[in-house]
mmCIF file with all atom_site columns, C-alpha atoms in Angstrom:
data_model
loop_
_atom_site.group_PDB
_atom_site.id
_atom_site.type_symbol
_atom_site.label_atom_id
_atom_site.label_alt_id
_atom_site.label_comp_id
_atom_site.label_asym_id
_atom_site.label_entity_id
_atom_site.label_seq_id
_atom_site.pdbx_PDB_ins_code
_atom_site.Cartn_x
_atom_site.Cartn_y
_atom_site.Cartn_z
_atom_site.occupancy
_atom_site.B_iso_or_equiv
_atom_site.pdbx_formal_charge
_atom_site.auth_seq_id
_atom_site.auth_comp_id
_atom_site.auth_asym_id
_atom_site.auth_atom_id
_atom_site.pdbx_PDB_model_num
ATOM 1   C CA . MET A 1 1   ? 26.391  8.586   37.636  1.00 39.00 ? 163 MET A CA 1
ATOM 2   C CA . MET A 1 2   ? 23.681  11.092  38.614  1.00 35.00 ? 164 MET A CA 1
ATOM 3   C CA . LEU A 1 3   ? 24.418  13.107  35.473  1.00 35.00 ? 165 LEU A CA 1
ATOM 4   C CA . LEU A 1 4   ? 24.091  9.988   33.319  1.00 35.00 ? 166 LEU A CA 1
ATOM 5   C CA . LEU A 1 5   ? 20.785  9.072   34.946  1.00 34.00 ? 167 LEU A CA 1
ATOM 6   C CA . ALA A 1 6   ? 19.460  12.593  34.528  1.00 42.00 ? 168 ALA A CA 1
ATOM 7   C CA . GLY A 1 7   ? 20.445  12.584  30.876  1.00 49.00 ? 169 GLY A CA 1
ATOM 8   C CA . GLY A 1 8   ? 18.714  9.238   30.280  1.00 49.00 ? 170 GLY A CA 1
ATOM 9   C CA . LEU A 1 9   ? 15.556  10.466  32.015  1.00 45.00 ? 171 LEU A CA 1
ATOM 10  C CA . ALA A 1 10  ? 15.515  13.605  29.903  1.00 48.00 ? 172 ALA A CA 1
ATOM 11  C CA . LEU A 1 11  ? 15.768  11.569  26.682  1.00 46.00 ? 173 LEU A CA 1
ATOM 12  C CA . TRP A 1 12  ? 12.974  9.281   27.853  1.00 43.00 ? 174 TRP A CA 1
ATOM 13  C CA . LEU A 1 13  ? 10.712  12.232  28.662  1.00 44.00 ? 175 LEU A CA 1
ATOM 14  C CA . LEU A 1 14  ? 11.465  13.777  25.272  1.00 46.00 ? 176 LEU A CA 1
ATOM 15  C CA . ALA A 1 15  ? 10.458  10.544  23.511  1.00 47.00 ? 177 ALA A CA 1
ATOM 16  C CA . VAL A 1 16  ? 7.192   10.414  25.486  1.00 40.00 ? 178 VAL A CA 1
ATOM 17  C CA . LEU A 1 17  ? 6.376   14.010  24.562  1.00 42.00 ? 179 LEU A CA 1
ATOM 18  C CA . ILE A 1 18  ? 7.024   13.296  20.876  1.00 43.00 ? 180 ILE A CA 1
ATOM 19  C CA . VAL A 1 19  ? 4.705   10.263  20.872  1.00 40.00 ? 181 VAL A CA 1
ATOM 20  C CA . LEU A 1 20  ? 1.984   12.212  22.693  1.00 40.00 ? 182 LEU A CA 1
ATOM 21  C CA . SER A 1 21  ? 2.245   15.068  20.200  1.00 41.00 ? 183 SER A CA 1
ATOM 22  C CA . VAL A 1 22  ? 1.909   12.600  17.305  1.00 39.00 ? 184 VAL A CA 1
ATOM 23  C CA . CYS A 1 23  ? -1.211  11.052  18.827  1.00 40.00 ? 185 CYS A CA 1
ATOM 24  C CA . ARG A 1 24  ? -2.749  14.461  19.492  1.00 38.00 ? 186 ARG A CA 1
ATOM 25  C CA . ALA A 1 25  ? -2.051  15.514  15.897  1.00 39.00 ? 187 ALA A CA 1
ATOM 26  C CA . ALA A 1 26  ? -3.657  12.340  14.565  1.00 39.00 ? 188 ALA A CA 1
ATOM 27  C CA . ALA A 1 27  ? -6.680  12.859  16.811  1.00 35.00 ? 189 ALA A CA 1
ATOM 28  C CA . ARG A 1 28  ? -7.083  16.399  15.477  1.00 35.00 ? 190 ARG A CA 1
ATOM 29  C CA . ALA A 1 29  ? -6.808  15.097  11.919  1.00 38.00 ? 191 ALA A CA 1
ATOM 30  C CA . ASP A 1 30  ? -9.540  12.556  12.612  1.00 38.00 ? 192 ASP A CA 1
ATOM 31  C CA . GLU A 1 31  ? -11.719 15.271  14.139  1.00 31.00 ? 193 GLU A CA 1
ATOM 32  C CA . ASN A 1 32  ? -11.156 17.591  11.195  1.00 33.00 ? 194 ASN A CA 1
ATOM 33  C CA . ASP A 1 33  ? -12.001 14.803  8.756   1.00 36.00 ? 195 ASP A CA 1
ATOM 34  C CA . ALA A 1 34  ? -15.093 13.668  10.642  1.00 29.00 ? 196 ALA A CA 1
ATOM 35  C CA . GLY A 1 35  ? -17.444 15.703  8.509   1.00 25.00 ? 197 GLY A CA 1
ATOM 36  C CA . ARG A 1 36  ? -15.933 14.226  5.372   1.00 28.00 ? 198 ARG A CA 1
ATOM 37  C CA . ARG A 1 37  ? -15.627 10.585  6.495   1.00 28.00 ? 199 ARG A CA 1
ATOM 38  C CA . LEU A 1 38  ? -18.531 9.419   4.368   1.00 26.00 ? 200 LEU A CA 1
ATOM 39  C CA . VAL A 1 39  ? -18.844 11.028  0.962   1.00 27.00 ? 201 VAL A CA 1
ATOM 40  C CA . ARG A 1 40  ? -21.380 10.112  -1.688  1.00 27.00 ? 202 ARG A CA 1
ATOM 41  C CA . ALA A 1 41  ? -21.720 11.753  -5.088  1.00 27.00 ? 203 ALA A CA 1
ATOM 42  C CA . GLY A 1 42  ? -24.214 10.235  -7.485  1.00 26.00 ? 204 GLY A CA 1
ATOM 43  C CA . ARG A 1 43  ? -23.410 6.537   -7.682  1.00 33.00 ? 205 ARG A CA 1
ATOM 44  C CA . ARG A 1 44  ? -20.030 6.915   -6.012  1.00 40.00 ? 206 ARG A CA 1
ATOM 45  C CA . GLY A 1 45  ? -19.180 6.228   -2.386  1.00 43.00 ? 207 GLY A CA 1
ATOM 46  C CA . VAL A 1 46  ? -16.082 6.756   -0.261  1.00 46.00 ? 208 VAL A CA 1
ATOM 47  C CA . THR A 1 47  ? -15.370 5.685   3.314   1.00 42.00 ? 209 THR A CA 1
ATOM 48  C CA . VAL A 1 48  ? -12.060 6.405   5.028   1.00 46.00 ? 210 VAL A CA 1
ATOM 49  C CA . GLY A 1 49  ? -10.398 5.541   8.339   1.00 45.00 ? 211 GLY A CA 1
ATOM 50  C CA . LEU A 1 50  ? -7.165  6.842   9.888   1.00 48.00 ? 212 LEU A CA 1
ATOM 51  C CA . ALA A 1 51  ? -4.829  5.149   12.409  1.00 44.00 ? 213 ALA A CA 1
ATOM 52  C CA . ALA A 1 52  ? -1.921  6.873   14.113  1.00 38.00 ? 214 ALA A CA 1
ATOM 53  C CA . ALA A 1 53  ? 1.496   5.513   15.101  1.00 36.00 ? 215 ALA A CA 1
ATOM 54  C CA . VAL A 1 54  ? 1.017   1.844   14.266  1.00 36.00 ? 216 VAL A CA 1
ATOM 55  C CA . VAL A 1 55  ? 2.044   -0.609  11.366  1.00 31.00 ? 217 VAL A CA 1
ATOM 56  C CA . THR A 1 56  ? 2.044   -3.533  9.217   1.00 28.00 ? 218 THR A CA 1
ATOM 57  C CA . ALA A 1 57  ? -0.214  -10.183 6.245   1.00 27.00 ? 219 ALA A CA 1
ATOM 58  C CA . PRO A 1 58  ? 2.128   -13.927 1.722   1.00 28.00 ? 220 PRO A CA 1
ATOM 59  C CA . GLY A 1 59  ? -1.027  -14.813 -0.188  1.00 31.00 ? 221 GLY A CA 1
ATOM 60  C CA . VAL A 1 60  ? -2.789  -17.795 1.326   1.00 33.00 ? 222 VAL A CA 1
ATOM 61  C CA . SER A 1 61  ? -4.716  -20.781 0.016   1.00 36.00 ? 223 SER A CA 1
ATOM 62  C CA . GLY A 1 62  ? -8.295  -20.411 -1.102  1.00 42.00 ? 224 GLY A CA 1
ATOM 63  C CA . ASP A 1 63  ? -9.240  -23.225 1.290   1.00 45.00 ? 225 ASP A CA 1
ATOM 64  C CA . ALA A 1 64  ? -11.257 -21.817 4.181   1.00 48.00 ? 226 ALA A CA 1
ATOM 65  C CA . ASP A 1 65  ? -9.336  -23.691 6.881   1.00 48.00 ? 227 ASP A CA 1
ATOM 66  C CA . ALA A 1 66  ? -5.981  -22.634 5.419   1.00 43.00 ? 228 ALA A CA 1
ATOM 67  C CA . ARG A 1 67  ? -7.127  -19.038 5.299   1.00 48.00 ? 229 ARG A CA 1
ATOM 68  C CA . ARG A 1 68  ? -7.790  -19.114 9.026   1.00 55.00 ? 230 ARG A CA 1
ATOM 69  C CA . GLN A 1 69  ? -4.231  -20.158 9.834   1.00 67.00 ? 231 GLN A CA 1
ATOM 70  C CA . ALA A 1 70  ? -1.667  -17.613 10.975  1.00 78.00 ? 232 ALA A CA 1
ATOM 71  C CA . CYS A 1 71  ? 0.128   -15.719 8.224   1.00 86.00 ? 233 CYS A CA 1
ATOM 72  C CA . ALA A 1 72  ? 3.846   -16.141 7.692   1.00 79.00 ? 234 ALA A CA 1
ATOM 73  C CA . ASN A 1 73  ? 5.920   -13.157 8.848   1.00 85.00 ? 235 ASN A CA 1
ATOM 74  C CA . ARG A 1 74  ? 2.958   -11.590 10.677  1.00 88.00 ? 236 ARG A CA 1
ATOM 75  C CA . ASN A 1 75  ? 5.177   -10.593 13.630  1.00 84.00 ? 237 ASN A CA 1
ATOM 76  C CA . VAL A 1 76  ? 8.264   -9.554  11.679  1.00 84.00 ? 238 VAL A CA 1
ATOM 77  C CA . GLU A 1 77  ? 9.387   -5.919  11.912  1.00 83.00 ? 239 GLU A CA 1
ATOM 78  C CA . PHE A 1 78  ? 9.471   -4.795  8.288   1.00 77.00 ? 240 PHE A CA 1
ATOM 79  C CA . GLU A 1 79  ? 11.142  -1.405  8.532   1.00 72.00 ? 241 GLU A CA 1
ATOM 80  C CA . THR A 1 80  ? 13.597  -2.202  5.711   1.00 70.00 ? 242 THR A CA 1
ATOM 81  C CA . ALA A 1 81  ? 11.496  -4.705  3.706   1.00 79.00 ? 243 ALA A CA 1
ATOM 82  C CA . PRO A 1 82  ? 8.326   -2.907  2.549   1.00 81.00 ? 244 PRO A CA 1
ATOM 83  C CA . GLU A 1 83  ? 7.481   -5.459  -0.168  1.00 84.00 ? 245 GLU A CA 1
ATOM 84  C CA . GLN A 1 84  ? 7.473   -8.337  2.321   1.00 88.00 ? 246 GLN A CA 1
ATOM 85  C CA . ALA A 1 85  ? 5.442   -6.139  4.625   1.00 90.00 ? 247 ALA A CA 1
ATOM 86  C CA . ARG A 1 86  ? 2.848   -5.636  1.896   1.00 93.00 ? 248 ARG A CA 1
ATOM 87  C CA . ASP A 1 87  ? 2.450   -9.396  1.360   1.00 93.00 ? 249 ASP A CA 1
ATOM 88  C CA . ALA A 1 88  ? 2.166   -9.988  5.096   1.00 94.00 ? 250 ALA A CA 1
ATOM 89  C CA . LEU A 1 89  ? -0.431  -7.259  5.508   1.00 95.00 ? 251 LEU A CA 1
ATOM 90  C CA . VAL A 1 90  ? -2.519  -8.566  2.599   1.00 96.00 ? 252 VAL A CA 1
ATOM 91  C CA . CYS A 1 91  ? -2.489  -12.024 4.171   1.00 96.00 ? 253 CYS A CA 1
ATOM 92  C CA . GLU A 1 92  ? -3.451  -10.695 7.584   1.00 96.00 ? 254 GLU A CA 1
ATOM 93  C CA . ILE A 1 93  ? -6.432  -8.784  6.169   1.00 97.00 ? 255 ILE A CA 1
ATOM 94  C CA . GLN A 1 94  ? -7.621  -11.853 4.248   1.00 97.00 ? 256 GLN A CA 1
ATOM 95  C CA . ARG A 1 95  ? -7.187  -14.007 7.357   1.00 96.00 ? 257 ARG A CA 1
ATOM 96  C CA . LEU A 1 96  ? -9.180  -11.541 9.422   1.00 96.00 ? 258 LEU A CA 1
ATOM 97  C CA . ARG A 1 97  ? -12.066 -11.703 6.960   1.00 97.00 ? 259 ARG A CA 1
ATOM 98  C CA . ALA A 1 98  ? -11.903 -15.500 6.625   1.00 96.00 ? 260 ALA A CA 1
ATOM 99  C CA . ARG A 1 99  ? -12.249 -15.924 10.391  1.00 95.00 ? 261 ARG A CA 1
ATOM 100 C CA . ARG A 1 100 ? -15.502 -13.975 10.136  1.00 95.00 ? 262 ARG A CA 1
ATOM 101 C CA . ASP A 1 101 ? -16.713 -15.974 7.120   1.00 95.00 ? 263 ASP A CA 1
ATOM 102 C CA . LEU A 1 102 ? -16.517 -12.895 4.887   1.00 96.00 ? 264 LEU A CA 1
ATOM 103 C CA . ARG A 1 103 ? -15.687 -13.149 1.207   1.00 95.00 ? 265 ARG A CA 1
ATOM 104 C CA . ARG A 1 104 ? -12.060 -13.166 0.133   1.00 96.00 ? 266 ARG A CA 1
ATOM 105 C CA . LEU A 1 105 ? -11.043 -9.896  -1.489  1.00 98.00 ? 267 LEU A CA 1
ATOM 106 C CA . ASP A 1 106 ? -9.631  -9.941  -5.013  1.00 98.00 ? 268 ASP A CA 1
ATOM 107 C CA . SER A 1 107 ? -6.202  -8.372  -5.474  1.00 97.00 ? 269 SER A CA 1
ATOM 108 C CA . ASP A 1 108 ? -6.422  -5.249  -7.626  1.00 98.00 ? 270 ASP A CA 1
ATOM 109 C CA . GLY A 1 109 ? -3.264  -3.664  -9.019  1.00 97.00 ? 271 GLY A CA 1
ATOM 110 C CA . ARG A 1 110 ? -4.926  -0.281  -9.550  1.00 97.00 ? 272 ARG A CA 1
ATOM 111 C CA . LEU A 1 111 ? -5.947  -0.001  -5.913  1.00 98.00 ? 273 LEU A CA 1
ATOM 112 C CA . ALA A 1 112 ? -2.484  -1.206  -4.855  1.00 98.00 ? 274 ALA A CA 1
ATOM 113 C CA . LYS A 1 113 ? -0.893  1.512   -6.985  1.00 98.00 ? 275 LYS A CA 1
ATOM 114 C CA . ALA A 1 114 ? -3.135  4.166   -5.454  1.00 98.00 ? 276 ALA A CA 1
ATOM 115 C CA . ALA A 1 115 ? -2.333  2.908   -1.949  1.00 98.00 ? 277 ALA A CA 1
ATOM 116 C CA . ARG A 1 116 ? 1.418   2.813   -2.498  1.00 97.00 ? 278 ARG A CA 1
ATOM 117 C CA . ARG A 1 117 ? 1.498   6.266   -4.095  1.00 97.00 ? 279 ARG A CA 1
ATOM 118 C CA . HIS A 1 118 ? -0.315  7.744   -1.124  1.00 98.00 ? 280 HIS A CA 1
ATOM 119 C CA . ALA A 1 119 ? 1.904   5.989   1.430   1.00 97.00 ? 281 ALA A CA 1
ATOM 120 C CA . ALA A 1 120 ? 5.009   7.248   -0.393  1.00 97.00 ? 282 ALA A CA 1
ATOM 121 C CA . ASP A 1 121 ? 3.605   10.774  -0.643  1.00 98.00 ? 283 ASP A CA 1
ATOM 122 C CA . MET A 1 122 ? 2.895   10.921  3.093   1.00 98.00 ? 284 MET A CA 1
ATOM 123 C CA . VAL A 1 123 ? 6.464   9.865   3.853   1.00 97.00 ? 285 VAL A CA 1
ATOM 124 C CA . ASP A 1 124 ? 8.009   12.227  1.290   1.00 97.00 ? 286 ASP A CA 1
ATOM 125 C CA . ARG A 1 125 ? 5.966   15.266  2.344   1.00 97.00 ? 287 ARG A CA 1
ATOM 126 C CA . HIS A 1 126 ? 5.654   14.493  6.073   1.00 97.00 ? 288 HIS A CA 1
ATOM 127 C CA . TYR A 1 127 ? 1.887   14.433  6.599   1.00 97.00 ? 289 TYR A CA 1
ATOM 128 C CA . PHE A 1 128 ? -0.543  11.757  7.782   1.00 97.00 ? 290 PHE A CA 1
ATOM 129 C CA . SER A 1 129 ? -4.038  12.130  6.404   1.00 97.00 ? 291 SER A CA 1
ATOM 130 C CA . HIS A 1 130 ? -6.497  10.775  3.872   1.00 96.00 ? 292 HIS A CA 1
ATOM 131 C CA . TYR A 1 131 ? -6.224  14.176  2.197   1.00 97.00 ? 293 TYR A CA 1
ATOM 132 C CA . SER A 1 132 ? -3.044  15.326  0.490   1.00 97.00 ? 294 SER A CA 1
ATOM 133 C CA . PRO A 1 133 ? -1.763  18.868  1.070   1.00 97.00 ? 295 PRO A CA 1
ATOM 134 C CA . ALA A 1 134 ? -3.466  19.778  -2.232  1.00 95.00 ? 296 ALA A CA 1
ATOM 135 C CA . GLY A 1 135 ? -6.768  18.310  -1.041  1.00 95.00 ? 297 GLY A CA 1
ATOM 136 C CA . SER A 1 136 ? -6.970  15.119  -3.118  1.00 95.00 ? 298 SER A CA 1
ATOM 137 C CA . ASP A 1 137 ? -8.531  12.052  -1.490  1.00 96.00 ? 299 ASP A CA 1
ATOM 138 C CA . VAL A 1 138 ? -8.808  8.315   -2.056  1.00 97.00 ? 300 VAL A CA 1
ATOM 139 C CA . ALA A 1 139 ? -11.384 8.821   -4.812  1.00 96.00 ? 301 ALA A CA 1
ATOM 140 C CA . ASP A 1 140 ? -9.009  11.109  -6.713  1.00 96.00 ? 302 ASP A CA 1
ATOM 141 C CA . ARG A 1 141 ? -6.193  8.592   -6.333  1.00 97.00 ? 303 ARG A CA 1
ATOM 142 C CA . ALA A 1 142 ? -8.418  5.742   -7.564  1.00 97.00 ? 304 ALA A CA 1
ATOM 143 C CA . ARG A 1 143 ? -9.460  7.822   -10.570 1.00 96.00 ? 305 ARG A CA 1
ATOM 144 C CA . ARG A 1 144 ? -5.837  8.405   -11.545 1.00 97.00 ? 306 ARG A CA 1
ATOM 145 C CA . THR A 1 145 ? -5.148  4.670   -11.632 1.00 97.00 ? 307 THR A CA 1
ATOM 146 C CA . GLY A 1 146 ? -8.304  3.911   -13.633 1.00 95.00 ? 308 GLY A CA 1
ATOM 147 C CA . TYR A 1 147 ? -10.258 2.089   -10.914 1.00 96.00 ? 309 TYR A CA 1
ATOM 148 C CA . ALA A 1 148 ? -12.871 4.767   -10.249 1.00 93.00 ? 310 ALA A CA 1
ATOM 149 C CA . LYS A 1 149 ? -14.250 5.551   -13.685 1.00 87.00 ? 311 LYS A CA 1
ATOM 150 C CA . GLY A 1 150 ? -17.073 7.904   -14.534 1.00 83.00 ? 312 GLY A CA 1
ATOM 151 C CA . SER A 1 151 ? -18.908 5.140   -16.404 1.00 84.00 ? 313 SER A CA 1
ATOM 152 C CA . CYS A 1 152 ? -18.920 2.881   -13.319 1.00 87.00 ? 314 CYS A CA 1
ATOM 153 C CA . SER A 1 153 ? -20.603 2.845   -9.942  1.00 92.00 ? 315 SER A CA 1
ATOM 154 C CA . TRP A 1 154 ? -18.062 2.318   -7.206  1.00 93.00 ? 316 TRP A CA 1
ATOM 155 C CA . ARG A 1 155 ? -17.354 2.341   -3.472  1.00 95.00 ? 317 ARG A CA 1
ATOM 156 C CA . LEU A 1 156 ? -14.006 2.848   -1.737  1.00 97.00 ? 318 LEU A CA 1
ATOM 157 C CA . GLY A 1 157 ? -12.675 2.435   1.812   1.00 97.00 ? 319 GLY A CA 1
ATOM 158 C CA . GLU A 1 158 ? -9.195  3.438   2.964   1.00 97.00 ? 320 GLU A CA 1
ATOM 159 C CA . VAL A 1 159 ? -7.224  2.780   6.157   1.00 97.00 ? 321 VAL A CA 1
ATOM 160 C CA . LEU A 1 160 ? -3.776  4.196   6.933   1.00 97.00 ? 322 LEU A CA 1
ATOM 161 C CA . ALA A 1 161 ? -1.076  3.434   9.472   1.00 95.00 ? 323 ALA A CA 1
ATOM 162 C CA . TRP A 1 162 ? 2.585   3.984   10.275  1.00 95.00 ? 324 TRP A CA 1
ATOM 163 C CA . GLY A 1 163 ? 4.822   2.522   12.938  1.00 93.00 ? 325 GLY A CA 1
ATOM 164 C CA . VAL A 1 164 ? 8.298   1.647   14.133  1.00 92.00 ? 326 VAL A CA 1
ATOM 165 C CA . GLY A 1 165 ? 9.774   -1.483  15.705  1.00 90.00 ? 327 GLY A CA 1
ATOM 166 C CA . GLY A 1 166 ? 7.101   -3.831  17.016  1.00 89.00 ? 328 GLY A CA 1
ATOM 167 C CA . ARG A 1 167 ? 4.408   -1.523  15.690  1.00 89.00 ? 329 ARG A CA 1
ATOM 168 C CA . SER A 1 168 ? 5.573   -2.094  12.101  1.00 88.00 ? 330 SER A CA 1
ATOM 169 C CA . THR A 1 169 ? 4.308   -5.682  11.935  1.00 91.00 ? 331 THR A CA 1
ATOM 170 C CA . ALA A 1 170 ? 1.248   -6.974  10.082  1.00 92.00 ? 332 ALA A CA 1
ATOM 171 C CA . ALA A 1 171 ? -0.257  -8.336  13.283  1.00 92.00 ? 333 ALA A CA 1
ATOM 172 C CA . ALA A 1 172 ? 0.186   -5.056  15.176  1.00 93.00 ? 334 ALA A CA 1
ATOM 173 C CA . THR A 1 173 ? -1.223  -2.985  12.313  1.00 94.00 ? 335 THR A CA 1
ATOM 174 C CA . VAL A 1 174 ? -4.384  -5.009  11.807  1.00 95.00 ? 336 VAL A CA 1
ATOM 175 C CA . ARG A 1 175 ? -4.886  -5.273  15.572  1.00 93.00 ? 337 ARG A CA 1
ATOM 176 C CA . ALA A 1 176 ? -4.699  -1.470  15.856  1.00 93.00 ? 338 ALA A CA 1
ATOM 177 C CA . TRP A 1 177 ? -7.157  -1.036  12.990  1.00 95.00 ? 339 TRP A CA 1
ATOM 178 C CA . MET A 1 178 ? -9.567  -3.492  14.581  1.00 96.00 ? 340 MET A CA 1
ATOM 179 C CA . ASP A 1 179 ? -9.401  -1.592  17.861  1.00 94.00 ? 341 ASP A CA 1
ATOM 180 C CA . SER A 1 180 ? -10.887 1.418   16.038  1.00 93.00 ? 342 SER A CA 1
ATOM 181 C CA . PRO A 1 181 ? -14.604 1.225   15.113  1.00 94.00 ? 343 PRO A CA 1
ATOM 182 C CA . ASP A 1 182 ? -14.081 3.235   11.896  1.00 93.00 ? 344 ASP A CA 1
ATOM 183 C CA . HIS A 1 183 ? -11.265 0.988   10.695  1.00 94.00 ? 345 HIS A CA 1
ATOM 184 C CA . ARG A 1 184 ? -13.025 -2.202  11.741  1.00 95.00 ? 346 ARG A CA 1
ATOM 185 C CA . HIS A 1 185 ? -16.143 -1.151  9.842   1.00 96.00 ? 347 HIS A CA 1
ATOM 186 C CA . ILE A 1 186 ? -14.111 -0.908  6.631   1.00 97.00 ? 348 ILE A CA 1
ATOM 187 C CA . LEU A 1 187 ? -12.035 -4.082  7.039   1.00 97.00 ? 349 LEU A CA 1
ATOM 188 C CA . VAL A 1 188 ? -14.954 -6.385  7.874   1.00 97.00 ? 350 VAL A CA 1
ATOM 189 C CA . SER A 1 189 ? -17.526 -4.829  5.560   1.00 96.00 ? 351 SER A CA 1
ATOM 190 C CA . ASN A 1 190 ? -19.244 -7.093  3.018   1.00 95.00 ? 352 ASN A CA 1
ATOM 191 C CA . LYS A 1 191 ? -19.620 -4.126  0.669   1.00 95.00 ? 353 LYS A CA 1
ATOM 192 C CA . TYR A 1 192 ? -16.147 -4.543  -0.833  1.00 97.00 ? 354 TYR A CA 1
ATOM 193 C CA . SER A 1 193 ? -14.757 -7.095  -3.286  1.00 97.00 ? 355 SER A CA 1
ATOM 194 C CA . ASP A 1 194 ? -11.284 -5.743  -4.159  1.00 98.00 ? 356 ASP A CA 1
ATOM 195 C CA . LEU A 1 195 ? -8.139  -4.935  -2.180  1.00 98.00 ? 357 LEU A CA 1
ATOM 196 C CA . GLY A 1 196 ? -4.950  -3.002  -2.818  1.00 98.00 ? 358 GLY A CA 1
ATOM 197 C CA . VAL A 1 197 ? -2.182  -2.521  -0.242  1.00 97.00 ? 359 VAL A CA 1
ATOM 198 C CA . GLY A 1 198 ? 0.832   -0.235  -0.460  1.00 96.00 ? 360 GLY A CA 1
ATOM 199 C CA . THR A 1 199 ? 3.778   -0.085  1.955   1.00 95.00 ? 361 THR A CA 1
ATOM 200 C CA . VAL A 1 200 ? 6.913   2.061   1.952   1.00 94.00 ? 362 VAL A CA 1
ATOM 201 C CA . ALA A 1 201 ? 9.920   2.364   4.230   1.00 93.00 ? 363 ALA A CA 1
ATOM 202 C CA . GLY A 1 202 ? 9.927   5.441   6.465   1.00 94.00 ? 364 GLY A CA 1
ATOM 203 C CA . THR A 1 203 ? 7.248   7.344   8.367   1.00 96.00 ? 365 THR A CA 1
ATOM 204 C CA . PRO A 1 204 ? 5.481   10.706  7.997   1.00 97.00 ? 366 PRO A CA 1
ATOM 205 C CA . GLU A 1 205 ? 7.156   11.904  11.203  1.00 96.00 ? 367 GLU A CA 1
ATOM 206 C CA . GLN A 1 206 ? 10.693  13.258  10.750  1.00 93.00 ? 368 GLN A CA 1
ATOM 207 C CA . ALA A 1 207 ? 11.460  12.249  14.340  1.00 94.00 ? 369 ALA A CA 1
ATOM 208 C CA . TYR A 1 208 ? 11.013  8.596   13.278  1.00 93.00 ? 370 TYR A CA 1
ATOM 209 C CA . PRO A 1 209 ? 12.839  8.153   9.949   1.00 91.00 ? 371 PRO A CA 1
ATOM 210 C CA . HIS A 1 210 ? 13.136  4.365   10.317  1.00 90.00 ? 372 HIS A CA 1
ATOM 211 C CA . GLY A 1 211 ? 9.768   2.671   10.218  1.00 91.00 ? 373 GLY A CA 1
ATOM 212 C CA . LEU A 1 212 ? 6.989   1.617   7.873   1.00 93.00 ? 374 LEU A CA 1
ATOM 213 C CA . THR A 1 213 ? 3.977   3.424   6.404   1.00 95.00 ? 375 THR A CA 1
ATOM 214 C CA . ALA A 1 214 ? 1.029   1.494   4.982   1.00 96.00 ? 376 ALA A CA 1
ATOM 215 C CA . ALA A 1 215 ? -2.209  2.187   3.148   1.00 97.00 ? 377 ALA A CA 1
ATOM 216 C CA . ALA A 1 216 ? -4.942  -0.310  2.344   1.00 98.00 ? 378 ALA A CA 1
ATOM 217 C CA . VAL A 1 217 ? -7.741  0.504   -0.102  1.00 98.00 ? 379 VAL A CA 1
ATOM 218 C CA . LEU A 1 218 ? -10.837 -1.655  -0.353  1.00 98.00 ? 380 LEU A CA 1
ATOM 219 C CA . GLY A 1 219 ? -13.146 -1.217  -3.299  1.00 97.00 ? 381 GLY A CA 1
ATOM 220 C CA . ARG A 1 220 ? -16.095 -2.479  -5.274  1.00 96.00 ? 382 ARG A CA 1
ATOM 221 C CA . ARG A 1 221 ? -17.280 -1.319  -8.675  1.00 93.00 ? 383 ARG A CA 1
ATOM 222 C CA . HIS A 1 222 ? -19.717 -2.179  -11.409 1.00 91.00 ? 384 HIS A CA 1
ATOM 223 C CA . CYS A 1 223 ? -19.199 -0.956  -14.950 1.00 86.00 ? 385 CYS A CA 1
ATOM 224 C CA . SER A 1 224 ? -21.880 -1.083  -17.608 1.00 78.00 ? 386 SER A CA 1
ATOM 225 C CA . THR A 1 225 ? -19.290 -1.355  -20.393 1.00 63.00 ? 387 THR A CA 1
#
């Protein structure tokens, strides 16, 4: 019995150490990115926010009262259903903004493609950052999908998260983002008009293969042609 208890305690301590190491790594990533959090080049703007060890709101009615109601599936653990997780997370973000009387964001397939590609890349290559191992950022990803064009003025904001179990729900993800000033600033900003969300099964951490990784990109652009 003592051996069994000792073994269980050792496994518990190992799990705690892994979680702490993940949080420390994310904190270092945030610190390293601090100087690059706000980037402006000409008429282009980028704002990014990073959240560690969290995640995951269907489309809702345009009626203001309906948009304030709780989203379906907001507390469901979506580790094996990333598409449902995406819909739930979109709903939860829209609900959050509606409760603050902010404009509803328009769904944009180009931003959604950029978000999903980045979420998948982080899982495939085991990193968690707004910058890929090659150095590309949200602006580069939006350019590749055609959203950020040289003939347009545009602004982008990106928030990232991953989680397992109860931390893979839409409610838990948005709550974690709102607990961070950088993330909250992006999600409740009136400077954005478009939204794209991408979710994939798995996490950037090899120690947690079963979970969910999410990226949300908010944008606004004006094109002269």
